[in-house]
Amino acid sequence: MITALAARHRAMTLAALPLAAVPPLMAAPARAATPVRPAAGPSGVVAKSALLYDVTDGATAWSRAADTERPIASITKVMTALVVLHEGGLGRKITIKRKYLAYAKKHDGSTAGLHAGDRLTARELLNALLLPSGCDAAYALADAYGPGKGRFVAKMNDAARELGLDHTTYANFDGLPWPTATSTRSTARDQVRLAGYAMDDGTFRATVARRTYKLARTRAHHAYTWTNTNRLLGSYKGAIGIKTGTTDAAGYSLMFAARRDGRTFTGIVLNSSTTDERARFTDAAHMLDWAFGATDPYRVPPAPTNTTTD
């Protein structure tokens, strides 16, 4: 199902951490200036695992415990989106069932606030999945594209194998801690590689770059406004995505990407903190500031009110 994408990169080795053929948004000019940065790596990064990949040079810039398997929480939804995107049919209408809402409530998951009976397109639900990190939207997409959540999760694991993510296991479609807190797990290296595949898709790339997405009320559905949980967007110069994740076991985590001065970096921090949700953004900023040779340290903005934290 993602065979064609995997085939394009079969000749590349995992050790080299390929991030796909870079599309125009991610591409850099041939003579992009190399940033001046200390050789030792970024300071102040507290995440248990982290990796920063230089898309422009095609090499890992810095890493920590990059091959240690850890729970990844809602970063799981990157693969959920990728499976949907590669199956296509984004205009199909999906009816929101009560069981999707009950599921998110039962597991205390982040939601997009969907209403039972609403009919939304798969494209709209991708925004509900990736911006507010809606577990209700994840279930709706998995149920439609499996069909059924079990078959959908099998497709996620098949895709992981096809893409060479050999240390990645999906137990569900949203990263919630069931059947156990660590059933869905991966490594920083695998997930940054996945980020490259995902950002190679124009629809995915445009979706995760949005700060908000609004739908007006129609006969088919309620009005919705979804806000992106990634607070680097709009506050960190050059940030272009991509996904937050949080559970007690995973801690506050973030997959991120930024482009500045003709250079692009993709990275991840896993478990920056279990108590301070700002830590993941600060970690990512430390890594990016070091990579770009920035001299003006980034300050995490306050969390917006009445929004989902994931």
PDB file of C-alpha atoms in Angstrom:
ATOM      1  CA  MET A   1       0.000   0.000   0.000  1.00  0.00           C
ATOM      2  CA  ILE A   2       3.017   2.253   0.476  1.00  0.00           C
ATOM      3  CA  THR A   3       5.134  -0.003  -1.702  1.00  0.00           C
ATOM      4  CA  ALA A   4       5.774   2.646  -4.338  1.00  0.00           C
ATOM      5  CA  LEU A   5       7.077   5.093  -1.754  1.00  0.00           C
ATOM      6  CA  ALA A   6       9.235   2.432  -0.133  1.00  0.00           C
ATOM      7  CA  ALA A   7      10.664   1.354  -3.503  1.00  0.00           C
ATOM      8  CA  ARG A   8      11.957   4.856  -4.168  1.00  0.00           C
ATOM      9  CA  HIS A   9      14.196   4.566  -1.128  1.00  0.00           C
ATOM     10  CA  ARG A  10      15.039   0.864  -1.042  1.00  0.00           C
ATOM     11  CA  ALA A  11      18.614   1.529  -2.112  1.00  0.00           C
ATOM     12  CA  MET A  12      19.172   3.909   0.790  1.00  0.00           C
ATOM     13  CA  THR A  13      20.431   2.536   4.101  1.00  0.00           C
ATOM     14  CA  LEU A  14      18.814   3.122   7.477  1.00  0.00           C
ATOM     15  CA  ALA A  15      22.166   4.189   8.888  1.00  0.00           C
ATOM     16  CA  ALA A  16      22.179   7.121   6.487  1.00  0.00           C
ATOM     17  CA  LEU A  17      18.677   8.074   7.719  1.00  0.00           C
ATOM     18  CA  PRO A  18      17.132   8.942   4.301  1.00  0.00           C
ATOM     19  CA  LEU A  19      14.344  11.475   4.416  1.00  0.00           C
ATOM     20  CA  ALA A  20      12.841  11.015   0.960  1.00  0.00           C
ATOM     21  CA  ALA A  21      13.256  12.990  -2.227  1.00  0.00           C
ATOM     22  CA  VAL A  22      12.762  16.516  -0.972  1.00  0.00           C
ATOM     23  CA  PRO A  23       9.811  18.418  -2.493  1.00  0.00           C
ATOM     24  CA  PRO A  24       9.990  22.110  -3.425  1.00  0.00           C
ATOM     25  CA  LEU A  25       8.967  23.428   0.009  1.00  0.00           C
ATOM     26  CA  MET A  26      11.691  21.418   1.734  1.00  0.00           C
ATOM     27  CA  ALA A  27      14.339  21.739  -0.964  1.00  0.00           C
ATOM     28  CA  ALA A  28      17.266  24.067  -0.447  1.00  0.00           C
ATOM     29  CA  PRO A  29      19.355  25.900  -3.021  1.00  0.00           C
ATOM     30  CA  ALA A  30      22.543  24.133  -4.014  1.00  0.00           C
ATOM     31  CA  ARG A  31      24.735  26.760  -2.388  1.00  0.00           C
ATOM     32  CA  ALA A  32      22.892  27.190   0.898  1.00  0.00           C
ATOM     33  CA  ALA A  33      25.255  28.623   3.482  1.00  0.00           C
ATOM     34  CA  THR A  34      26.522  26.173   6.085  1.00  0.00           C
ATOM     35  CA  PRO A  35      25.593  27.469   9.556  1.00  0.00           C
ATOM     36  CA  VAL A  36      28.325  28.159  12.075  1.00  0.00           C
ATOM     37  CA  ARG A  37      27.695  26.009  15.152  1.00  0.00           C
ATOM     38  CA  PRO A  38      29.697  24.392  17.953  1.00  0.00           C
ATOM     39  CA  ALA A  39      30.789  20.839  17.204  1.00  0.00           C
ATOM     40  CA  ALA A  40      29.701  19.486  20.591  1.00  0.00           C
ATOM     41  CA  GLY A  41      25.989  19.790  19.871  1.00  0.00           C
ATOM     42  CA  PRO A  42      23.139  21.869  21.278  1.00  0.00           C
ATOM     43  CA  SER A  43      23.140  22.715  24.966  1.00  0.00           C
ATOM     44  CA  GLY A  44      20.183  22.572  27.327  1.00  0.00           C
ATOM     45  CA  VAL A  45      18.335  19.681  25.640  1.00  0.00           C
ATOM     46  CA  VAL A  46      16.720  17.524  28.334  1.00  0.00           C
ATOM     47  CA  ALA A  47      14.799  14.981  26.206  1.00  0.00           C
ATOM     48  CA  LYS A  48      15.585  11.324  26.874  1.00  0.00           C
ATOM     49  CA  SER A  49      15.867  10.670  23.123  1.00  0.00           C
ATOM     50  CA  ALA A  50      16.400  13.200  20.357  1.00  0.00           C
ATOM     51  CA  LEU A  51      17.618  13.456  16.788  1.00  0.00           C
ATOM     52  CA  LEU A  52      18.139  16.346  14.398  1.00  0.00           C
ATOM     53  CA  TYR A  53      18.456  15.632  10.685  1.00  0.00           C
ATOM     54  CA  ASP A  54      19.960  18.043   8.181  1.00  0.00           C
ATOM     55  CA  VAL A  55      17.743  17.654   5.114  1.00  0.00           C
ATOM     56  CA  THR A  56      19.934  19.996   3.089  1.00  0.00           C
ATOM     57  CA  ASP A  57      23.114  17.967   3.604  1.00  0.00           C
ATOM     58  CA  GLY A  58      21.387  14.585   3.958  1.00  0.00           C
ATOM     59  CA  ALA A  59      23.024  13.737   7.280  1.00  0.00           C
ATOM     60  CA  THR A  60      22.269  13.450  10.981  1.00  0.00           C
ATOM     61  CA  ALA A  61      23.384  16.677  12.649  1.00  0.00           C
ATOM     62  CA  TRP A  62      23.056  15.495  16.265  1.00  0.00           C
ATOM     63  CA  SER A  63      21.377  12.747  18.257  1.00  0.00           C
ATOM     64  CA  ARG A  64      20.903  11.265  21.716  1.00  0.00           C
ATOM     65  CA  ALA A  65      19.746   7.692  22.403  1.00  0.00           C
ATOM     66  CA  ALA A  66      18.391   7.667  18.855  1.00  0.00           C
ATOM     67  CA  ASP A  67      17.889   3.888  18.730  1.00  0.00           C
ATOM     68  CA  THR A  68      16.217   3.402  22.108  1.00  0.00           C
ATOM     69  CA  GLU A  69      12.594   2.301  21.763  1.00  0.00           C
ATOM     70  CA  ARG A  70      10.136   4.530  23.617  1.00  0.00           C
ATOM     71  CA  PRO A  71       6.381   5.208  23.563  1.00  0.00           C
ATOM     72  CA  ILE A  72       5.573   7.970  21.064  1.00  0.00           C
ATOM     73  CA  ALA A  73       2.029   8.980  22.089  1.00  0.00           C
ATOM     74  CA  SER A  74       0.131  11.001  19.465  1.00  0.00           C
ATOM     75  CA  ILE A  75       3.117  11.234  17.139  1.00  0.00           C
ATOM     76  CA  THR A  76       1.580   7.901  16.112  1.00  0.00           C
ATOM     77  CA  LYS A  77      -0.952   9.950  14.148  1.00  0.00           C
ATOM     78  CA  VAL A  78       1.700  10.809  11.569  1.00  0.00           C
ATOM     79  CA  MET A  79       1.518   7.197  10.371  1.00  0.00           C
ATOM     80  CA  THR A  80      -2.286   7.241  10.665  1.00  0.00           C
ATOM     81  CA  ALA A  81      -2.348  10.200   8.291  1.00  0.00           C
ATOM     82  CA  LEU A  82       0.204   8.665   5.939  1.00  0.00           C
ATOM     83  CA  VAL A  83      -1.824   5.462   5.520  1.00  0.00           C
ATOM     84  CA  VAL A  84      -4.957   7.496   4.733  1.00  0.00           C
ATOM     85  CA  LEU A  85      -3.101   9.720   2.290  1.00  0.00           C
ATOM     86  CA  HIS A  86      -1.641   6.822   0.369  1.00  0.00           C
ATOM     87  CA  GLU A  87      -5.006   5.086   0.116  1.00  0.00           C
ATOM     88  CA  GLY A  88      -6.521   8.317  -1.206  1.00  0.00           C
ATOM     89  CA  GLY A  89     -10.160   9.226  -1.704  1.00  0.00           C
ATOM     90  CA  LEU A  90      -9.904  12.247   0.554  1.00  0.00           C
ATOM     91  CA  GLY A  91     -13.250  13.557  -0.659  1.00  0.00           C
ATOM     92  CA  ARG A  92     -15.155  10.578   0.761  1.00  0.00           C
ATOM     93  CA  LYS A  93     -17.720  11.449   3.413  1.00  0.00           C
ATOM     94  CA  ILE A  94     -17.354   9.760   6.799  1.00  0.00           C
ATOM     95  CA  THR A  95     -20.186   9.766   9.323  1.00  0.00           C
ATOM     96  CA  ILE A  96     -19.102  10.412  12.898  1.00  0.00           C
ATOM     97  CA  LYS A  97     -20.385   7.654  15.180  1.00  0.00           C
ATOM     98  CA  ARG A  98     -21.041   7.872  18.906  1.00  0.00           C
ATOM     99  CA  LYS A  99     -18.490   5.128  19.536  1.00  0.00           C
ATOM    100  CA  TYR A 100     -15.715   7.416  18.278  1.00  0.00           C
ATOM    101  CA  LEU A 101     -16.579  10.020  20.901  1.00  0.00           C
ATOM    102  CA  ALA A 102     -17.063   7.431  23.642  1.00  0.00           C
ATOM    103  CA  TYR A 103     -13.691   5.895  22.817  1.00  0.00           C
ATOM    104  CA  ALA A 104     -11.826   9.200  23.202  1.00  0.00           C
ATOM    105  CA  LYS A 105     -13.635   9.930  26.475  1.00  0.00           C
ATOM    106  CA  LYS A 106     -12.959   6.448  27.867  1.00  0.00           C
ATOM    107  CA  HIS A 107      -9.223   6.761  27.256  1.00  0.00           C
ATOM    108  CA  ASP A 108      -9.055  10.451  28.245  1.00  0.00           C
ATOM    109  CA  GLY A 109      -7.667  11.267  24.821  1.00  0.00           C
ATOM    110  CA  SER A 110      -7.372  14.638  23.132  1.00  0.00           C
ATOM    111  CA  THR A 111     -10.284  15.324  20.796  1.00  0.00           C
ATOM    112  CA  ALA A 112     -11.365  17.483  17.894  1.00  0.00           C
ATOM    113  CA  GLY A 113     -14.775  17.941  19.550  1.00  0.00           C
ATOM    114  CA  LEU A 114     -16.581  16.033  16.815  1.00  0.00           C
ATOM    115  CA  HIS A 115     -20.359  15.620  16.938  1.00  0.00           C
ATOM    116  CA  ALA A 116     -22.089  12.297  16.391  1.00  0.00           C
ATOM    117  CA  GLY A 117     -24.037  12.272  13.147  1.00  0.00           C
ATOM    118  CA  ASP A 118     -21.842  14.853  11.403  1.00  0.00           C
ATOM    119  CA  ARG A 119     -20.571  13.924   7.954  1.00  0.00           C
ATOM    120  CA  LEU A 120     -17.049  15.141   7.212  1.00  0.00           C
ATOM    121  CA  THR A 121     -14.649  14.411   4.391  1.00  0.00           C
ATOM    122  CA  ALA A 122     -11.477  12.438   5.013  1.00  0.00           C
ATOM    123  CA  ARG A 123      -9.534  15.576   4.095  1.00  0.00           C
ATOM    124  CA  GLU A 124     -11.329  17.561   6.794  1.00  0.00           C
ATOM    125  CA  LEU A 125     -10.767  14.768   9.297  1.00  0.00           C
ATOM    126  CA  LEU A 126      -7.035  14.847   8.590  1.00  0.00           C
ATOM    127  CA  ASN A 127      -7.073  18.407   9.918  1.00  0.00           C
ATOM    128  CA  ALA A 128      -9.035  17.220  12.955  1.00  0.00           C
ATOM    129  CA  LEU A 129      -6.454  14.462  13.422  1.00  0.00           C
ATOM    130  CA  LEU A 130      -3.251  16.481  13.044  1.00  0.00           C
ATOM    131  CA  LEU A 131      -4.034  19.941  14.449  1.00  0.00           C
ATOM    132  CA  PRO A 132      -5.921  19.359  17.757  1.00  0.00           C
ATOM    133  CA  SER A 133      -4.695  15.734  17.728  1.00  0.00           C
ATOM    134  CA  GLY A 134      -8.216  14.355  17.724  1.00  0.00           C
ATOM    135  CA  CYS A 135      -8.451  10.734  18.871  1.00  0.00           C
ATOM    136  CA  ASP A 136     -12.099  10.859  17.804  1.00  0.00           C
ATOM    137  CA  ALA A 137     -10.947  11.771  14.279  1.00  0.00           C
ATOM    138  CA  ALA A 138      -8.297   9.030  14.367  1.00  0.00           C
ATOM    139  CA  TYR A 139     -10.934   6.403  15.148  1.00  0.00           C
ATOM    140  CA  ALA A 140     -13.227   7.715  12.405  1.00  0.00           C
ATOM    141  CA  LEU A 141     -10.445   7.490   9.810  1.00  0.00           C
ATOM    142  CA  ALA A 142      -9.268   4.078  10.985  1.00  0.00           C
ATOM    143  CA  ASP A 143     -12.800   2.688  10.946  1.00  0.00           C
ATOM    144  CA  ALA A 144     -13.403   3.964   7.411  1.00  0.00           C
ATOM    145  CA  TYR A 145     -10.026   3.070   5.919  1.00  0.00           C
ATOM    146  CA  GLY A 146      -9.416  -0.282   7.646  1.00  0.00           C
ATOM    147  CA  PRO A 147     -12.186  -0.956   7.276  1.00  0.00           C
ATOM    148  CA  GLY A 148     -12.293  -1.384  11.038  1.00  0.00           C
ATOM    149  CA  LYS A 149      -9.640  -0.337  13.523  1.00  0.00           C
ATOM    150  CA  GLY A 150      -7.906  -3.734  13.655  1.00  0.00           C
ATOM    151  CA  ARG A 151      -7.301  -3.857   9.922  1.00  0.00           C
ATOM    152  CA  PHE A 152      -6.176  -0.244   9.925  1.00  0.00           C
ATOM    153  CA  VAL A 153      -3.551  -0.852  12.613  1.00  0.00           C
ATOM    154  CA  ALA A 154      -2.325  -3.845  10.582  1.00  0.00           C
ATOM    155  CA  LYS A 155      -1.877  -1.475   7.623  1.00  0.00           C
ATOM    156  CA  MET A 156       0.130   0.881   9.830  1.00  0.00           C
ATOM    157  CA  ASN A 157       2.499  -1.909  10.840  1.00  0.00           C
ATOM    158  CA  ASP A 158       2.762  -3.131   7.252  1.00  0.00           C
ATOM    159  CA  ALA A 159       3.691   0.402   6.191  1.00  0.00           C
ATOM    160  CA  ALA A 160       6.320   0.596   8.924  1.00  0.00           C
ATOM    161  CA  ARG A 161       7.944  -2.587   7.637  1.00  0.00           C
ATOM    162  CA  GLU A 162       7.810  -1.393   4.019  1.00  0.00           C
ATOM    163  CA  LEU A 163       9.450   1.896   4.975  1.00  0.00           C
ATOM    164  CA  GLY A 164      12.227   0.197   6.928  1.00  0.00           C
ATOM    165  CA  LEU A 165      11.059   1.339  10.366  1.00  0.00           C
ATOM    166  CA  ASP A 166      12.288  -1.844  11.994  1.00  0.00           C
ATOM    167  CA  HIS A 167      12.048  -0.594  15.573  1.00  0.00           C
ATOM    168  CA  THR A 168       8.485   0.716  15.319  1.00  0.00           C
ATOM    169  CA  THR A 169       5.342  -1.060  16.533  1.00  0.00           C
ATOM    170  CA  TYR A 170       1.801   0.300  16.395  1.00  0.00           C
ATOM    171  CA  ALA A 171      -0.791  -1.159  18.768  1.00  0.00           C
ATOM    172  CA  ASN A 172      -3.427   1.423  17.896  1.00  0.00           C
ATOM    173  CA  PHE A 173      -4.138   4.331  15.571  1.00  0.00           C
ATOM    174  CA  ASP A 174      -3.600   7.268  17.924  1.00  0.00           C
ATOM    175  CA  GLY A 175      -0.842   6.443  20.431  1.00  0.00           C
ATOM    176  CA  LEU A 176      -3.083   6.251  23.487  1.00  0.00           C
ATOM    177  CA  PRO A 177      -1.681   3.964  26.213  1.00  0.00           C
ATOM    178  CA  TRP A 178      -3.590   0.784  25.442  1.00  0.00           C
ATOM    179  CA  PRO A 179      -3.397  -2.177  25.701  1.00  0.00           C
ATOM    180  CA  THR A 180      -0.340  -1.022  27.704  1.00  0.00           C
ATOM    181  CA  ALA A 181       1.472   2.275  28.121  1.00  0.00           C
ATOM    182  CA  THR A 182       4.349   1.125  25.922  1.00  0.00           C
ATOM    183  CA  SER A 183       2.554  -1.044  23.332  1.00  0.00           C
ATOM    184  CA  THR A 184       2.979   1.613  20.646  1.00  0.00           C
ATOM    185  CA  ARG A 185       6.663   2.476  20.497  1.00  0.00           C
ATOM    186  CA  SER A 186       9.441   3.586  18.202  1.00  0.00           C
ATOM    187  CA  THR A 187      12.845   5.252  18.147  1.00  0.00           C
ATOM    188  CA  ALA A 188      13.935   8.787  17.407  1.00  0.00           C
ATOM    189  CA  ARG A 189      15.742   7.536  14.300  1.00  0.00           C
ATOM    190  CA  ASP A 190      12.701   5.699  12.920  1.00  0.00           C
ATOM    191  CA  GLN A 191      10.381   8.612  13.583  1.00  0.00           C
ATOM    192  CA  VAL A 192      12.580  11.240  11.945  1.00  0.00           C
ATOM    193  CA  ARG A 193      12.821   8.970   8.944  1.00  0.00           C
ATOM    194  CA  LEU A 194       9.015   8.724   8.931  1.00  0.00           C
ATOM    195  CA  ALA A 195       8.809  12.509   9.159  1.00  0.00           C
ATOM    196  CA  GLY A 196      10.712  12.726   5.898  1.00  0.00           C
ATOM    197  CA  TYR A 197       8.319  10.373   4.122  1.00  0.00           C
ATOM    198  CA  ALA A 198       5.319  12.276   5.491  1.00  0.00           C
ATOM    199  CA  MET A 199       6.662  15.709   4.569  1.00  0.00           C
ATOM    200  CA  ASP A 200       7.169  14.434   1.035  1.00  0.00           C
ATOM    201  CA  ASP A 201       3.364  14.472   0.696  1.00  0.00           C
ATOM    202  CA  GLY A 202       2.017  17.890  -0.210  1.00  0.00           C
ATOM    203  CA  THR A 203      -1.319  17.454   1.574  1.00  0.00           C
ATOM    204  CA  PHE A 204       0.345  16.332   4.778  1.00  0.00           C
ATOM    205  CA  ARG A 205       2.878  19.141   4.576  1.00  0.00           C
ATOM    206  CA  ALA A 206       0.200  21.798   4.103  1.00  0.00           C
ATOM    207  CA  THR A 207      -1.941  20.373   6.902  1.00  0.00           C
ATOM    208  CA  VAL A 208       0.727  20.303   9.615  1.00  0.00           C
ATOM    209  CA  ALA A 209       1.848  23.829   8.715  1.00  0.00           C
ATOM    210  CA  ARG A 210      -1.596  25.282   9.576  1.00  0.00           C
ATOM    211  CA  ARG A 211      -2.029  27.072  12.882  1.00  0.00           C
ATOM    212  CA  THR A 212      -5.825  26.838  12.662  1.00  0.00           C
ATOM    213  CA  TYR A 213      -8.468  25.274  10.446  1.00  0.00           C
ATOM    214  CA  LYS A 214     -12.081  26.432  10.353  1.00  0.00           C
ATOM    215  CA  LEU A 215     -15.199  24.790   8.971  1.00  0.00           C
ATOM    216  CA  ALA A 216     -18.443  26.727   8.691  1.00  0.00           C
ATOM    217  CA  ARG A 217     -21.654  25.016   9.746  1.00  0.00           C
ATOM    218  CA  THR A 218     -23.500  23.197   6.970  1.00  0.00           C
ATOM    219  CA  ARG A 219     -26.403  20.783   6.758  1.00  0.00           C
ATOM    220  CA  ALA A 220     -23.853  17.981   6.989  1.00  0.00           C
ATOM    221  CA  HIS A 221     -21.917  19.099  10.063  1.00  0.00           C
ATOM    222  CA  HIS A 222     -21.465  21.572  12.897  1.00  0.00           C
ATOM    223  CA  ALA A 223     -19.027  24.484  12.740  1.00  0.00           C
ATOM    224  CA  TYR A 224     -15.500  23.646  13.856  1.00  0.00           C
ATOM    225  CA  THR A 225     -12.315  25.529  14.656  1.00  0.00           C
ATOM    226  CA  TRP A 226      -9.229  23.399  15.207  1.00  0.00           C
ATOM    227  CA  THR A 227      -6.022  24.852  16.626  1.00  0.00           C
ATOM    228  CA  ASN A 228      -2.630  23.262  16.121  1.00  0.00           C
ATOM    229  CA  THR A 229      -1.006  21.967  19.325  1.00  0.00           C
ATOM    230  CA  ASN A 230       2.471  22.677  17.890  1.00  0.00           C
ATOM    231  CA  ARG A 231       3.345  26.039  19.410  1.00  0.00           C
ATOM    232  CA  LEU A 232       6.498  26.433  17.346  1.00  0.00           C
ATOM    233  CA  LEU A 233       4.256  27.404  14.432  1.00  0.00           C
ATOM    234  CA  GLY A 234       3.992  31.157  14.182  1.00  0.00           C
ATOM    235  CA  SER A 235       6.460  31.710  17.022  1.00  0.00           C
ATOM    236  CA  TYR A 236       9.678  30.029  15.879  1.00  0.00           C
ATOM    237  CA  LYS A 237      11.102  31.556  12.713  1.00  0.00           C
ATOM    238  CA  GLY A 238      10.906  29.031   9.880  1.00  0.00           C
ATOM    239  CA  ALA A 239       8.842  26.361  11.680  1.00  0.00           C
ATOM    240  CA  ILE A 240       6.793  24.303   9.180  1.00  0.00           C
ATOM    241  CA  GLY A 241       5.392  21.418  11.304  1.00  0.00           C
ATOM    242  CA  ILE A 242       4.795  18.715  12.426  1.00  0.00           C
ATOM    243  CA  LYS A 243       3.251  16.810  15.447  1.00  0.00           C
ATOM    244  CA  THR A 244       3.031  16.805  19.245  1.00  0.00           C
ATOM    245  CA  GLY A 245       2.508  13.798  21.489  1.00  0.00           C
ATOM    246  CA  THR A 246       1.883  13.270  25.198  1.00  0.00           C
ATOM    247  CA  THR A 247       1.094  10.421  27.567  1.00  0.00           C
ATOM    248  CA  ASP A 248       2.344   9.722  31.086  1.00  0.00           C
ATOM    249  CA  ALA A 249       4.772   7.117  29.729  1.00  0.00           C
ATOM    250  CA  ALA A 250       5.858   9.083  26.643  1.00  0.00           C
ATOM    251  CA  GLY A 251       6.191  12.425  28.376  1.00  0.00           C
ATOM    252  CA  TYR A 252       5.877  15.643  26.397  1.00  0.00           C
ATOM    253  CA  SER A 253       7.276  14.886  22.941  1.00  0.00           C
ATOM    254  CA  LEU A 254       7.489  16.656  19.587  1.00  0.00           C
ATOM    255  CA  MET A 255       8.314  15.873  15.970  1.00  0.00           C
ATOM    256  CA  PHE A 256       9.308  19.119  14.261  1.00  0.00           C
ATOM    257  CA  ALA A 257      10.655  20.706  11.088  1.00  0.00           C
ATOM    258  CA  ALA A 258      11.944  24.149  10.217  1.00  0.00           C
ATOM    259  CA  ARG A 259      13.419  25.947   7.239  1.00  0.00           C
ATOM    260  CA  ARG A 260      15.525  29.072   7.436  1.00  0.00           C
ATOM    261  CA  ASP A 261      18.060  30.767   5.165  1.00  0.00           C
ATOM    262  CA  GLY A 262      17.810  28.019   2.567  1.00  0.00           C
ATOM    263  CA  ARG A 263      18.401  25.155   5.025  1.00  0.00           C
ATOM    264  CA  THR A 264      15.892  22.601   6.324  1.00  0.00           C
ATOM    265  CA  PHE A 265      16.066  20.487   9.465  1.00  0.00           C
ATOM    266  CA  THR A 266      13.718  17.793  10.733  1.00  0.00           C
ATOM    267  CA  GLY A 267      13.872  16.422  14.252  1.00  0.00           C
ATOM    268  CA  ILE A 268      12.242  14.863  17.254  1.00  0.00           C
ATOM    269  CA  VAL A 269      12.402  14.999  21.035  1.00  0.00           C
ATOM    270  CA  LEU A 270      10.947  12.123  23.041  1.00  0.00           C
ATOM    271  CA  ASN A 271      10.073  12.661  26.701  1.00  0.00           C
ATOM    272  CA  SER A 272      11.395  16.154  27.267  1.00  0.00           C
ATOM    273  CA  SER A 273       9.468  16.207  30.523  1.00  0.00           C
ATOM    274  CA  THR A 274       6.589  14.505  32.288  1.00  0.00           C
ATOM    275  CA  THR A 275       5.480  17.692  34.041  1.00  0.00           C
ATOM    276  CA  ASP A 276       6.310  20.710  31.857  1.00  0.00           C
ATOM    277  CA  GLU A 277       4.637  20.733  28.451  1.00  0.00           C
ATOM    278  CA  ARG A 278       6.826  23.657  27.321  1.00  0.00           C
ATOM    279  CA  ALA A 279      10.013  21.582  27.623  1.00  0.00           C
ATOM    280  CA  ARG A 280       9.546  19.863  24.252  1.00  0.00           C
ATOM    281  CA  PHE A 281       9.303  23.199  22.438  1.00  0.00           C
ATOM    282  CA  THR A 282      12.318  24.558  24.301  1.00  0.00           C
ATOM    283  CA  ASP A 283      14.303  21.412  23.451  1.00  0.00           C
ATOM    284  CA  ALA A 284      13.378  21.649  19.771  1.00  0.00           C
ATOM    285  CA  ALA A 285      14.296  25.338  19.737  1.00  0.00           C
ATOM    286  CA  HIS A 286      17.688  24.661  21.339  1.00  0.00           C
ATOM    287  CA  MET A 287      18.398  22.069  18.655  1.00  0.00           C
ATOM    288  CA  LEU A 288      17.254  24.303  15.806  1.00  0.00           C
ATOM    289  CA  ASP A 289      19.014  27.395  17.150  1.00  0.00           C
ATOM    290  CA  TRP A 290      22.236  25.390  17.299  1.00  0.00           C
ATOM    291  CA  ALA A 291      21.689  24.019  13.801  1.00  0.00           C
ATOM    292  CA  PHE A 292      20.920  27.412  12.267  1.00  0.00           C
ATOM    293  CA  GLY A 293      23.669  29.151  14.234  1.00  0.00           C
ATOM    294  CA  ALA A 294      21.072  31.470  15.775  1.00  0.00           C
ATOM    295  CA  THR A 295      22.190  33.955  18.424  1.00  0.00           C
ATOM    296  CA  ASP A 296      18.746  35.074  19.620  1.00  0.00           C
ATOM    297  CA  PRO A 297      17.357  32.308  21.894  1.00  0.00           C
ATOM    298  CA  TYR A 298      13.740  31.276  21.335  1.00  0.00           C
ATOM    299  CA  ARG A 299      11.214  31.826  24.118  1.00  0.00           C
ATOM    300  CA  VAL A 300       8.197  29.503  24.334  1.00  0.00           C
ATOM    301  CA  PRO A 301       4.961  31.510  24.141  1.00  0.00           C
ATOM    302  CA  PRO A 302       2.260  30.937  26.754  1.00  0.00           C
ATOM    303  CA  ALA A 303      -0.253  28.207  25.971  1.00  0.00           C
ATOM    304  CA  PRO A 304      -3.459  29.496  24.361  1.00  0.00           C
ATOM    305  CA  THR A 305      -6.585  29.137  26.488  1.00  0.00           C
ATOM    306  CA  ASN A 306      -9.412  26.685  25.748  1.00  0.00           C
ATOM    307  CA  THR A 307      -7.318  24.502  23.448  1.00  0.00           C
ATOM    308  CA  THR A 308      -6.260  20.894  23.568  1.00  0.00           C
ATOM    309  CA  THR A 309      -2.836  20.056  24.975  1.00  0.00           C
ATOM    310  CA  ASP A 310      -1.378  16.868  23.567  1.00  0.00           C
TER     311      ASP A 310
END
